[in-house]
PDB file of C-alpha atoms in Angstrom:
ATOM      1  CA  MET B1245       0.029  -0.053   0.034  1.00 38.00           C
ATOM      2  CA  LYS B1246       1.424   3.301  -0.985  1.00 38.00           C
ATOM      3  CA  GLN B1247       2.135   5.757   1.783  1.00 39.00           C
ATOM      4  CA  LEU B1248       0.469   9.106   1.200  1.00 38.00           C
ATOM      5  CA  VAL B1249       2.300  12.366   1.862  1.00 39.00           C
ATOM      6  CA  VAL B1250      -0.186  15.088   1.521  1.00 38.00           C
ATOM      7  CA  PHE B1251       0.691  18.706   0.717  1.00 39.00           C
ATOM      8  CA  PHE B1252      -2.432  20.904   0.912  1.00 36.00           C
ATOM      9  CA  LEU B1253      -1.651  24.343  -0.420  1.00 35.00           C
ATOM     10  CA  ILE B1254      -4.583  26.736   0.326  1.00 35.00           C
ATOM     11  CA  GLY B1255      -4.734  30.175   1.967  1.00 38.00           C
ATOM     12  CA  ALA B1256      -6.968  29.276   5.023  1.00 35.00           C
ATOM     13  CA  LEU B1257      -5.776  28.813   8.589  1.00 33.00           C
ATOM     14  CA  ALA B1258      -5.668  25.249  10.061  1.00 37.00           C
ATOM     15  CA  PRO B1259      -8.014  24.191  12.725  1.00 39.00           C
ATOM     16  CA  VAL B1260      -6.791  24.440  16.185  1.00 36.00           C
ATOM     17  CA  LEU B1261      -5.044  21.203  17.320  1.00 37.00           C
ATOM     18  CA  GLY B1262      -6.618  19.213  20.113  1.00 38.00           C
ATOM     19  CA  PRO B1263      -5.432  20.093  23.676  1.00 35.00           C
ATOM     20  CA  VAL B1264      -2.995  17.256  23.797  1.00 34.00           C
ATOM     21  CA  LEU B1265      -0.237  16.359  21.413  1.00 35.00           C
ATOM     22  CA  SER B1266       2.113  13.415  21.580  1.00 37.00           C
ATOM     23  CA  ALA B1267       4.978  13.560  24.000  1.00 35.00           C
ATOM     24  CA  GLN B1268       7.308  14.040  21.102  1.00 43.00           C
ATOM     25  CA  ALA B1269       5.460  16.953  19.573  1.00 40.00           C
ATOM     26  CA  LEU B1270       7.061  20.373  19.540  1.00 40.00           C
ATOM     27  CA  PRO B1271       5.150  23.577  20.404  1.00 48.00           C
ATOM     28  CA  PRO B1272       2.567  24.446  17.782  1.00 52.00           C
ATOM     29  CA  ASP B1273       4.760  26.791  15.846  1.00 85.00           C
ATOM     30  CA  LEU B1274       8.247  25.764  14.864  1.00 94.00           C
ATOM     31  CA  VAL B1275      11.180  27.754  13.547  1.00 95.00           C
ATOM     32  CA  CYS B1276      12.822  25.097  11.694  1.00 96.00           C
ATOM     33  CA  ASP B1277      16.741  25.238  12.091  1.00 95.00           C
ATOM     34  CA  GLY B1278      17.662  21.567  12.069  1.00 96.00           C
ATOM     35  CA  SER B1279      16.356  18.040  11.592  1.00 96.00           C
ATOM     36  CA  TYR B1280      12.966  16.948  12.862  1.00 96.00           C
ATOM     37  CA  HIS B1281      11.667  13.309  12.502  1.00 95.00           C
ATOM     38  CA  HIS B1282       8.322  11.764  13.538  1.00 94.00           C
ATOM     39  CA  ARG B1283       6.922  14.964  15.103  1.00 94.00           C
ATOM     40  CA  THR B1284       3.800  17.037  14.973  1.00 92.00           C
ATOM     41  CA  PHE B1285       3.745  20.816  14.284  1.00 92.00           C
ATOM     42  CA  ARG B1286       1.195  23.453  13.472  1.00 90.00           C
ATOM     43  CA  HIS B1287       2.843  26.203  11.462  1.00 91.00           C
ATOM     44  CA  VAL B1288       6.444  25.959  10.262  1.00 93.00           C
ATOM     45  CA  VAL B1289       8.701  28.747   9.357  1.00 94.00           C
ATOM     46  CA  VAL B1290      12.121  28.185   7.755  1.00 95.00           C
ATOM     47  CA  PRO B1291      14.233  31.313   8.377  1.00 95.00           C
ATOM     48  CA  ASP B1292      17.324  32.892   6.797  1.00 96.00           C
ATOM     49  CA  GLY B1293      20.547  30.812   6.527  1.00 97.00           C
ATOM     50  CA  VAL B1294      19.364  27.492   8.051  1.00 97.00           C
ATOM     51  CA  ARG B1295      19.091  23.940   6.921  1.00 97.00           C
ATOM     52  CA  CYS B1296      15.679  22.614   7.639  1.00 97.00           C
ATOM     53  CA  VAL B1297      15.000  18.820   7.288  1.00 96.00           C
ATOM     54  CA  ILE B1298      11.544  17.371   8.223  1.00 93.00           C
ATOM     55  CA  THR B1299      10.827  13.684   7.650  1.00 92.00           C
ATOM     56  CA  SER B1300       7.887  11.362   8.547  1.00 90.00           C
ATOM     57  CA  SER B1301       6.049  14.084  10.376  1.00 89.00           C
ATOM     58  CA  ARG B1302       2.721  15.954  10.436  1.00 86.00           C
ATOM     59  CA  ILE B1303       2.221  19.663   9.889  1.00 86.00           C
ATOM     60  CA  THR B1304      -1.396  20.742  10.331  1.00 84.00           C
ATOM     61  CA  GLY B1305      -0.901  24.379   9.029  1.00 81.00           C
ATOM     62  CA  ASN B1306       1.545  26.045   6.703  1.00 83.00           C
ATOM     63  CA  VAL B1307       5.210  25.854   5.755  1.00 88.00           C
ATOM     64  CA  ARG B1308       6.910  29.000   4.449  1.00 90.00           C
ATOM     65  CA  THR B1309      10.346  30.261   4.010  1.00 92.00           C
ATOM     66  CA  THR B1310      11.607  33.740   5.032  1.00 91.00           C
ATOM     67  CA  GLY B1311      14.968  35.209   4.021  1.00 90.00           C
ATOM     68  CA  ALA B1312      17.251  32.749   2.251  1.00 96.00           C
ATOM     69  CA  PRO B1313      17.404  29.381   3.925  1.00 97.00           C
ATOM     70  CA  ARG B1314      20.292  27.072   2.861  1.00 97.00           C
ATOM     71  CA  VAL B1315      18.328  23.734   2.553  1.00 96.00           C
ATOM     72  CA  VAL B1316      14.658  22.838   2.769  1.00 95.00           C
ATOM     73  CA  SER B1317      13.843  19.129   2.697  1.00 93.00           C
ATOM     74  CA  ILE B1318      10.263  17.923   3.410  1.00 90.00           C
ATOM     75  CA  THR B1319       9.732  14.291   2.872  1.00 88.00           C
ATOM     76  CA  ASP B1320       7.211  11.695   3.904  1.00 86.00           C
ATOM     77  CA  THR B1321       5.303  14.417   5.636  1.00 84.00           C
ATOM     78  CA  HIS B1322       1.633  15.462   5.614  1.00 79.00           C
ATOM     79  CA  VAL B1323       1.229  19.172   5.364  1.00 78.00           C
ATOM     80  CA  GLY B1324      -2.316  20.499   6.023  1.00 76.00           C
ATOM     81  CA  LEU B1325      -2.251  23.877   4.229  1.00 74.00           C
ATOM     82  CA  ASN B1326       0.295  25.887   2.252  1.00 76.00           C
ATOM     83  CA  ILE B1327       3.790  25.082   1.245  1.00 81.00           C
ATOM     84  CA  HIS B1328       5.473  28.125  -0.152  1.00 86.00           C
ATOM     85  CA  ILE B1329       9.184  27.768  -0.832  1.00 94.00           C
ATOM     86  CA  ARG B1330      11.358  30.412  -2.246  1.00 95.00           C
ATOM     87  CA  ASN B1331      14.958  31.916  -2.128  1.00 97.00           C
ATOM     88  CA  VAL B1332      16.646  28.522  -0.995  1.00 97.00           C
ATOM     89  CA  VAL B1333      20.310  28.794  -1.518  1.00 97.00           C
ATOM     90  CA  GLU B1334      21.573  25.160  -1.805  1.00 96.00           C
ATOM     91  CA  ARG B1335      18.810  22.550  -2.253  1.00 94.00           C
ATOM     92  CA  VAL B1336      15.061  21.941  -2.194  1.00 94.00           C
ATOM     93  CA  THR B1337      13.603  18.435  -1.948  1.00 92.00           C
ATOM     94  CA  ILE B1338       9.888  17.796  -1.757  1.00 89.00           C
ATOM     95  CA  GLY B1339       8.178  14.406  -1.964  1.00 84.00           C
ATOM     96  CA  ALA B1340       9.114  11.123  -0.584  1.00 74.00           C
ATOM     97  CA  ALA B1341      12.483   9.965   0.699  1.00 72.00           C
ATOM     98  CA  GLY B1342      14.381   8.552  -2.188  1.00 69.00           C
ATOM     99  CA  CYS B1343      11.331   9.246  -4.427  1.00 60.00           C
ATOM    100  CA  ARG B1344      10.320   5.601  -3.916  1.00 48.00           C
ATOM    101  CA  VAL B1345       6.592   6.132  -3.103  1.00 47.00           C
ATOM    102  CA  ASP B1346       3.742   8.192  -4.473  1.00 53.00           C
ATOM    103  CA  PRO B1347       2.887  11.228  -2.225  1.00 59.00           C
ATOM    104  CA  VAL B1348      -0.123  13.330  -2.805  1.00 63.00           C
ATOM    105  CA  ALA B1349      -0.215  17.109  -2.898  1.00 64.00           C
ATOM    106  CA  GLY B1350      -3.659  18.347  -1.952  1.00 63.00           C
ATOM    107  CA  ARG B1351      -3.790  21.626  -3.787  1.00 75.00           C
ATOM    108  CA  ASN B1352      -0.791  23.499  -5.441  1.00 79.00           C
ATOM    109  CA  LEU B1353       2.940  22.922  -5.167  1.00 85.00           C
ATOM    110  CA  MET B1354       5.172  25.900  -5.995  1.00 88.00           C
ATOM    111  CA  VAL B1355       8.904  26.317  -5.813  1.00 94.00           C
ATOM    112  CA  ARG B1356      10.434  29.677  -6.864  1.00 95.00           C
ATOM    113  CA  ASN B1357      13.741  31.448  -6.782  1.00 97.00           C
ATOM    114  CA  SER B1358      15.805  28.563  -5.338  1.00 97.00           C
ATOM    115  CA  ARG B1359      18.712  26.374  -6.269  1.00 95.00           C
ATOM    116  CA  ASN B1360      18.929  22.584  -7.075  1.00 95.00           C
ATOM    117  CA  VAL B1361      15.273  21.691  -7.024  1.00 95.00           C
ATOM    118  CA  ALA B1362      14.053  18.086  -7.128  1.00 93.00           C
ATOM    119  CA  ILE B1363      10.374  17.293  -7.253  1.00 90.00           C
ATOM    120  CA  CYS B1364       9.395  13.586  -8.021  1.00 87.00           C
ATOM    121  CA  GLU B1365       6.806  11.099  -7.770  1.00 85.00           C
ATOM    122  CA  MET B1366       4.110  13.482  -6.456  1.00 82.00           C
ATOM    123  CA  SER B1367       0.441  13.401  -7.198  1.00 80.00           C
ATOM    124  CA  ILE B1368      -0.775  16.970  -7.193  1.00 83.00           C
ATOM    125  CA  ALA B1369      -4.492  17.797  -6.950  1.00 81.00           C
ATOM    126  CA  ASN B1370      -4.063  21.181  -8.683  1.00 86.00           C
ATOM    127  CA  ASN B1371      -1.063  22.996 -10.074  1.00 89.00           C
ATOM    128  CA  LEU B1372       2.649  22.199 -10.028  1.00 93.00           C
ATOM    129  CA  VAL B1373       4.609  25.369 -10.676  1.00 94.00           C
ATOM    130  CA  VAL B1374       8.376  25.557 -10.765  1.00 96.00           C
ATOM    131  CA  ARG B1375       9.859  28.891 -11.801  1.00 96.00           C
ATOM    132  CA  ASP B1376      12.798  31.285 -11.542  1.00 98.00           C
ATOM    133  CA  ASN B1377      15.187  28.567 -10.141  1.00 97.00           C
ATOM    134  CA  ARG B1378      18.839  28.033 -10.673  1.00 96.00           C
ATOM    135  CA  GLY B1379      21.393  25.216 -10.319  1.00 96.00           C
ATOM    136  CA  THR B1380      20.008  21.768 -11.338  1.00 95.00           C
ATOM    137  CA  LEU B1381      16.322  21.127 -11.920  1.00 96.00           C
ATOM    138  CA  MET B1382      14.435  17.738 -11.923  1.00 94.00           C
ATOM    139  CA  VAL B1383      10.645  17.408 -12.238  1.00 94.00           C
ATOM    140  CA  ARG B1384      10.015  13.754 -12.921  1.00 91.00           C
ATOM    141  CA  ASP B1385       7.224  11.112 -12.548  1.00 91.00           C
ATOM    142  CA  ASN B1386       4.646  13.560 -11.155  1.00 91.00           C
ATOM    143  CA  LYS B1387       0.972  13.834 -11.878  1.00 91.00           C
ATOM    144  CA  ALA B1388      -0.735  17.276 -11.724  1.00 91.00           C
ATOM    145  CA  CYS B1389      -4.484  17.297 -11.877  1.00 91.00           C
ATOM    146  CA  ASN B1390      -4.409  20.760 -13.418  1.00 93.00           C
ATOM    147  CA  ASN B1391      -1.574  22.727 -14.923  1.00 94.00           C
ATOM    148  CA  LEU B1392       2.180  21.722 -14.946  1.00 97.00           C
ATOM    149  CA  ARG B1393       4.343  24.780 -15.560  1.00 97.00           C
ATOM    150  CA  VAL B1394       8.239  24.882 -15.682  1.00 98.00           C
ATOM    151  CA  VAL B1395       9.134  28.463 -16.660  1.00 98.00           C
ATOM    152  CA  ARG B1396      11.885  31.054 -16.477  1.00 98.00           C
ATOM    153  CA  ASN B1397      14.392  28.724 -14.783  1.00 98.00           C
ATOM    154  CA  HIS B1398      18.132  29.564 -15.520  1.00 97.00           C
ATOM    155  CA  VAL B1399      19.981  26.300 -14.717  1.00 96.00           C
ATOM    156  CA  ARG B1400      22.919  24.124 -15.414  1.00 96.00           C
ATOM    157  CA  SER B1401      20.724  21.221 -16.451  1.00 95.00           C
ATOM    158  CA  MET B1402      17.102  20.364 -16.430  1.00 96.00           C
ATOM    159  CA  ARG B1403      15.025  17.158 -16.766  1.00 95.00           C
ATOM    160  CA  VAL B1404      11.215  17.303 -17.085  1.00 97.00           C
ATOM    161  CA  VAL B1405      10.311  13.715 -17.743  1.00 96.00           C
ATOM    162  CA  ARG B1406       7.452  11.189 -17.442  1.00 96.00           C
ATOM    163  CA  ASN B1407       4.989  13.634 -15.806  1.00 96.00           C
ATOM    164  CA  SER B1408       1.236  13.623 -16.416  1.00 96.00           C
ATOM    165  CA  TYR B1409      -1.287  16.537 -16.312  1.00 96.00           C
ATOM    166  CA  ALA B1410      -4.950  17.186 -16.729  1.00 95.00           C
ATOM    167  CA  GLY B1411      -4.754  20.909 -17.574  1.00 94.00           C
ATOM    168  CA  ASN B1412      -2.029  22.752 -19.540  1.00 95.00           C
ATOM    169  CA  PHE B1413       1.596  21.849 -19.903  1.00 97.00           C
ATOM    170  CA  SER B1414       4.303  24.434 -20.297  1.00 97.00           C
ATOM    171  CA  VAL B1415       8.050  24.288 -20.347  1.00 98.00           C
ATOM    172  CA  ALA B1416       8.996  27.789 -21.625  1.00 97.00           C
ATOM    173  CA  ARG B1417      11.529  30.693 -21.268  1.00 97.00           C
ATOM    174  CA  ASN B1418      14.019  28.458 -19.547  1.00 97.00           C
ATOM    175  CA  SER B1419      17.855  28.493 -20.261  1.00 97.00           C
ATOM    176  CA  TRP B1420      20.428  25.784 -19.542  1.00 95.00           C
ATOM    177  CA  VAL B1421      24.070  25.178 -19.979  1.00 95.00           C
ATOM    178  CA  ASP B1422      24.775  21.425 -20.132  1.00 92.00           C
ATOM    179  CA  ARG B1423      21.499  19.625 -21.124  1.00 93.00           C
ATOM    180  CA  ARG B1424      17.776  19.905 -21.267  1.00 96.00           C
ATOM    181  CA  ILE B1425      15.679  16.764 -21.326  1.00 96.00           C
ATOM    182  CA  VAL B1426      11.939  17.143 -21.798  1.00 97.00           C
ATOM    183  CA  GLY B1427      10.073  13.999 -22.822  1.00 96.00           C
ATOM    184  CA  ASP B1428       7.369  11.411 -22.237  1.00 97.00           C
ATOM    185  CA  ASN B1429       5.114  13.960 -20.519  1.00 98.00           C
ATOM    186  CA  VAL B1430       1.429  13.033 -21.286  1.00 97.00           C
ATOM    187  CA  LYS B1431      -2.021  14.682 -20.892  1.00 96.00           C
ATOM    188  CA  LEU B1432      -4.443  12.731 -18.787  1.00 94.00           C
ATOM    189  CA  HIS B1433      -7.768  11.752 -20.368  1.00 89.00           C
ATOM    190  CA  GLN B1434      -9.818  13.132 -17.439  1.00 87.00           C
ATOM    191  CA  ASN B1435     -10.905  16.536 -16.264  1.00 86.00           C
ATOM    192  CA  PRO B1436      -9.284  18.161 -13.228  1.00 86.00           C
ATOM    193  CA  ALA B1437     -12.139  17.392 -10.846  1.00 86.00           C
ATOM    194  CA  ALA B1438     -12.088  13.706 -11.674  1.00 87.00           C
ATOM    195  CA  CYS B1439      -8.379  13.616 -11.296  1.00 87.00           C
ATOM    196  CA  ARG B1440      -8.561  15.236  -7.840  1.00 78.00           C
ATOM    197  CA  ARG B1441     -10.972  12.610  -6.682  1.00 75.00           C
ATOM    198  CA  ARG B1442      -8.663   9.806  -7.784  1.00 68.00           C
ATOM    199  CA  ALA B1443      -5.612  11.647  -6.276  1.00 58.00           C
ATOM    200  CA  GLY B1444      -7.326  12.048  -2.799  1.00 54.00           C
TER     201      GLY B1444
END
């Protein structure tokens, strides 16, 4: 049975958690400046200059970056509301550890203005948008139930392969130095609403 890692990206606030969290849970709001595993949080902020690694956890609210973090890695983790990642200096990894399972993104997944971005094996109920990034870029084996856009990235190399989408597909206004591989991306034969029901 595939493990689901759900990334809900919508602007509302999360419901307040129950009065008691597990003994391992941190306070409801986390300023992420290290590695956290098997924990429960509410809203997570990733500040300037840090390495933030969250695995096998539960976040009921939002994840957002401020300033220019060094690393953001969110794997095998259910996020209840928004994930808004930008200005990461070294590396962004979103999905499942090793990209071996098929996580689900509840709404939108957006990565902007960052370096060395890898997004793989995600099922995304709305849009996947990757733009204005640098370094290396990999977007592979994802399913977007609406639009898939990889635009205005200026990278050393990029791979956009084996993705599927129900809306529009755009790989445009990118530049690269070593290589660009775009192939085997297919349009789904279902409308976005039907795709979302299957993704959920």
